[in-house]
Coordinates of C-alpha atoms in Angstrom, one line a residue:
M9 CA 2.6 15.2 -49.5
M10 CA 0.7 12.8 -50.0
F11 CA -3.1 12.0 -48.0
N12 CA -5.3 9.2 -47.8
S13 CA -8.2 11.0 -48.2
L14 CA -9.6 13.9 -49.9
E15 CA -9.7 15.8 -47.0
P16 CA -7.1 18.7 -47.9
V17 CA -8.8 19.2 -51.7
M18 CA -12.3 19.8 -49.5
K19 CA -10.5 22.7 -47.5
Q20 CA -9.0 24.2 -49.9
L21 CA -12.3 23.8 -52.0
T22 CA -14.4 25.7 -49.3
I23 CA -11.5 28.7 -49.2
I24 CA -13.9 29.4 -52.7
D25 CA -16.9 30.4 -51.1
T26 CA -14.6 32.6 -49.1
I27 CA -13.1 34.3 -52.0
V28 CA -16.7 34.7 -53.9
R29 CA -18.3 35.8 -50.5
L30 CA -15.0 38.8 -50.5
E31 CA -15.5 39.6 -54.4
D32 CA -19.2 39.4 -54.3
N33 CA -21.5 38.7 -51.3
E34 CA -24.5 39.0 -53.3
L35 CA -23.7 36.3 -55.4
H36 CA -22.7 34.3 -52.4
E37 CA -25.5 34.6 -50.4
F38 CA -27.8 33.0 -53.6
I39 CA -25.6 30.2 -53.8
T40 CA -25.7 29.5 -49.8
E41 CA -29.3 30.2 -50.1
A42 CA -29.7 27.5 -53.0
G43 CA -27.2 25.5 -50.6
V44 CA -25.1 24.6 -52.9
L45 CA -21.3 23.7 -51.4
P46 CA -17.9 24.2 -53.6
Y47 CA -17.7 20.0 -54.4
Y48 CA -18.8 21.2 -57.9
A49 CA -15.6 22.6 -58.5
L50 CA -13.9 19.0 -57.5
S51 CA -12.7 18.2 -61.3
W52 CA -11.3 21.6 -61.6
V53 CA -9.1 21.0 -58.8
I54 CA -7.6 17.9 -59.2
T55 CA -7.4 17.6 -63.0
W56 CA -6.3 21.2 -63.6
C57 CA -9.6 21.4 -65.8
S58 CA -8.2 18.5 -68.1
H59 CA -11.2 16.3 -67.2
D60 CA -14.3 19.3 -68.3
L61 CA -12.3 21.0 -71.2
D62 CA -12.1 19.2 -74.6
D63 CA -9.9 22.2 -76.1
L64 CA -6.2 21.0 -76.0
E65 CA -5.3 24.6 -76.4
Q66 CA -7.5 25.9 -73.5
I67 CA -5.5 23.0 -71.7
T68 CA -2.5 23.5 -71.6
R69 CA -3.0 26.9 -72.0
L70 CA -3.9 26.1 -68.1
F71 CA -1.5 24.0 -67.2
D72 CA 1.4 26.8 -68.0
L73 CA -0.3 29.1 -65.1
F74 CA -0.5 26.6 -63.0
L75 CA 2.8 24.9 -63.7
T76 CA 4.3 27.9 -62.8
C77 CA 2.4 29.3 -59.7
N78 CA 1.5 27.9 -56.4
P79 CA -0.3 25.0 -56.2
F80 CA -3.4 27.3 -54.6
T81 CA -3.4 29.1 -58.0
V82 CA -6.2 26.0 -59.4
I83 CA -8.7 27.8 -56.2
Y84 CA -8.3 31.1 -57.4
F85 CA -9.3 29.7 -61.3
A86 CA -12.5 28.3 -60.0
A87 CA -13.1 31.5 -57.6
A88 CA -12.6 33.7 -60.7
V89 CA -15.0 31.5 -62.8
V90 CA -18.0 31.0 -60.9
L91 CA -17.4 35.5 -60.8
S92 CA -17.3 35.5 -64.5
R93 CA -21.1 33.5 -64.1
R94 CA -22.6 35.9 -62.2
Q95 CA -25.6 36.5 -64.4
G96 CA -26.1 33.2 -65.3
I97 CA -26.3 32.0 -61.3
L98 CA -28.8 34.4 -60.2
A99 CA -30.7 33.8 -63.5
L100 CA -31.6 30.5 -62.0
D101 CA -33.9 29.2 -60.0
C102 CA -32.9 29.1 -56.6
D103 CA -32.3 25.0 -55.4
T104 CA -30.0 23.3 -55.0
S105 CA -30.0 20.7 -57.9
T106 CA -30.4 23.5 -60.3
V107 CA -27.5 26.0 -59.3
H108 CA -24.9 22.8 -58.3
S109 CA -25.2 21.3 -62.2
F110 CA -24.8 24.9 -63.9
L111 CA -21.7 24.8 -61.5
T112 CA -20.4 21.7 -62.2
K113 CA -20.1 22.6 -66.2
L114 CA -17.2 24.3 -67.6
P115 CA -18.9 26.4 -70.3
R116 CA -17.0 25.4 -73.7
D117 CA -16.7 29.1 -74.9
L118 CA -14.6 29.9 -71.8
D119 CA -12.4 32.6 -71.8
V120 CA -9.4 30.9 -70.4
D121 CA -6.8 34.4 -71.0
K122 CA -9.3 36.3 -69.1
M123 CA -9.6 34.3 -66.2
C124 CA -5.9 33.4 -65.8
E125 CA -5.9 37.7 -65.7
K126 CA -8.7 37.6 -63.3
T127 CA -7.0 34.5 -61.4
R128 CA -3.5 36.4 -61.1
E129 CA -5.5 39.2 -60.0
L130 CA -7.2 37.2 -57.2
S131 CA -4.0 35.7 -56.0
S132 CA -2.3 38.8 -55.5
K133 CA -5.5 40.4 -53.7
Y134 CA -5.4 37.7 -51.5
G135 CA -2.7 35.7 -50.5
V136 CA -2.4 32.1 -49.5
Y137 CA -2.0 33.0 -45.9
D138 CA -4.4 36.2 -46.0
I139 CA -7.5 34.1 -47.4
Q140 CA -6.5 31.0 -45.1
C141 CA -7.1 33.9 -41.7
K142 CA -10.2 35.2 -43.6
S143 CA -11.9 31.9 -43.9
T144 CA -10.2 30.4 -40.9
I145 CA -9.9 27.3 -43.0
A146 CA -6.3 26.2 -41.8
L147 CA -4.3 24.0 -44.4
D148 CA -1.1 21.8 -43.2
Q149 CA 1.5 23.3 -42.7
F150 CA 3.9 21.1 -44.5
S151 CA 1.2 21.2 -47.6
A152 CA 3.1 22.3 -50.9
V153 CA 0.3 25.7 -50.5
N154 CA 2.2 26.6 -47.3
R155 CA 5.9 25.4 -48.7
F156 CA 6.1 26.5 -51.8
E157 CA 7.8 30.1 -51.4
Q158 CA 10.3 28.4 -49.1
D159 CA 10.8 25.7 -51.5
W160 CA 10.6 27.4 -54.8
Q161 CA 13.7 29.4 -53.1
S162 CA 15.6 26.6 -52.3
M163 CA 15.2 25.3 -55.6
S164 CA 16.3 28.7 -56.9
D165 CA 19.0 28.7 -54.9
L166 CA 19.9 25.4 -55.6
N167 CA 19.6 25.9 -59.6
E168 CA 21.8 29.1 -58.9
E169 CA 24.6 26.7 -57.2
V170 CA 24.5 24.1 -60.2
E171 CA 25.3 27.3 -62.9
R172 CA 28.3 28.3 -60.7
V173 CA 29.4 24.7 -60.5
I174 CA 29.2 23.8 -64.3
R175 CA 31.3 27.6 -64.7
I176 CA 33.7 26.3 -62.8
L177 CA 34.1 23.4 -64.5
R178 CA 33.9 25.0 -67.6
E179 CA 37.0 27.6 -66.9
E180 CA 39.1 24.8 -65.7
R181 CA 38.2 22.6 -68.6
Y182 CA 38.9 25.1 -71.3
D183 CA 42.0 27.3 -69.3
K184 CA 43.6 25.0 -67.8
P185 CA 46.1 21.6 -68.2
I186 CA 44.7 18.1 -67.7
E187 CA 46.4 17.1 -64.3
F188 CA 47.6 13.5 -64.0
S189 CA 47.5 11.5 -60.8
L190 CA 50.1 9.3 -61.1
A191 CA 49.7 5.6 -59.0
K192 CA 52.8 4.5 -57.1
E193 CA 53.4 1.8 -59.5
Q194 CA 52.7 4.2 -62.6
H195 CA 55.4 6.4 -61.0
E196 CA 57.8 3.7 -60.4
H197 CA 57.5 2.5 -63.8
S198 CA 58.2 6.7 -65.2
L199 CA 60.9 7.0 -63.0
L200 CA 62.3 3.3 -64.9
N201 CA 62.1 4.4 -68.0
Q202 CA 63.4 7.8 -67.5
L203 CA 66.6 5.8 -66.3
L204 CA 66.4 3.5 -68.7
G205 CA 66.4 6.7 -71.6
R206 CA 69.4 8.2 -70.0
K207 CA 71.5 4.9 -69.8
E208 CA 71.0 4.3 -73.3
I209 CA 72.7 8.4 -73.7
Y210 CA 75.4 7.3 -71.8
T211 CA 76.0 4.2 -74.0
I212 CA 76.2 6.3 -77.0
F213 CA 78.6 8.4 -75.6
T214 CA 80.8 5.8 -74.3
L215 CA 80.7 4.2 -77.8
G216 CA 81.5 7.7 -79.3
A217 CA 84.2 8.5 -77.2
S218 CA 85.6 5.0 -78.4
I219 CA 85.3 5.1 -82.1
G220 CA 87.1 8.8 -81.9
L221 CA 90.2 7.2 -80.0
L222 CA 90.2 4.4 -81.8
A223 CA 90.6 6.6 -85.2
L224 CA 93.3 8.9 -83.5
W225 CA 95.4 6.2 -82.8
I226 CA 95.1 4.7 -86.1
A227 CA 96.1 8.2 -87.5
N228 CA 99.0 8.1 -85.2
S229 CA 100.1 4.9 -86.2
N230 CA 100.5 5.9 -90.2
L231 CA 102.2 9.1 -89.0
I232 CA 104.5 6.7 -87.3
K233 CA 105.0 4.6 -90.0

C-alpha cells in the first residue's frame, strides 16, 4: 500500500528507540537526554543503506537480507547499528547536533555480516507484533510489515500450486498421446475421405473380378474349339 506521506516510515523509525531502550537503557537515556530523535536513520530505511554506503559488496549483502525477510528488518538493522556504536556515542558531548551528526553517518568499516547476525537476533527476540505492543506504536494493519507472514504464506501456497500444475502438464505431455478435437466440418471431411477410400477398394475388387471372369470365359472358349 502506498501512502502520500512519510508518516508510516516515521512510526517505524520511532520503534528504533524502543529496541535500543530494551537492549541498552543507559545508551537510550543518553540519546534521549541529547534530544536526538531516530530520524537520523531515515536514509538507512528508505534506501536500504545504499545512500550511505559506497561498498557495493556491503550494499548487496544488505539487500539480500532485506529482500528475504520482513520489511521491518531494516528497523532491527538500524537498532543493531546504534547498539554497536555504544562506546563512540557515550564518549560524545551530550548535545543534539553532535550526537545526531555522529549517528547519521554509517561507519565506512561497518561489519555488515556482524550487523546482519545482530539484526536476526533482534528480530527473533522482539517479534513484529510484540515490539509494536512494547512501543505502543501500532502500524497500519494492511502494511507490508503486518501482512508479511500472511502474504508470504499465500505466495508459498501459490508457488506449490504452480509447481503441481506444471508437473501434471509434463506428465500429460510425455505419457499421453495428443488428443485432437475436430470441428464439425473437419469431422465430416474425415468421414468423406473414409467413404471415398472404401469406394476405391470396391472399384478395384469389381475390376479384378471382371478380369477374372473374362479370362475364364476365354479359356472355356478355347477348350470348346
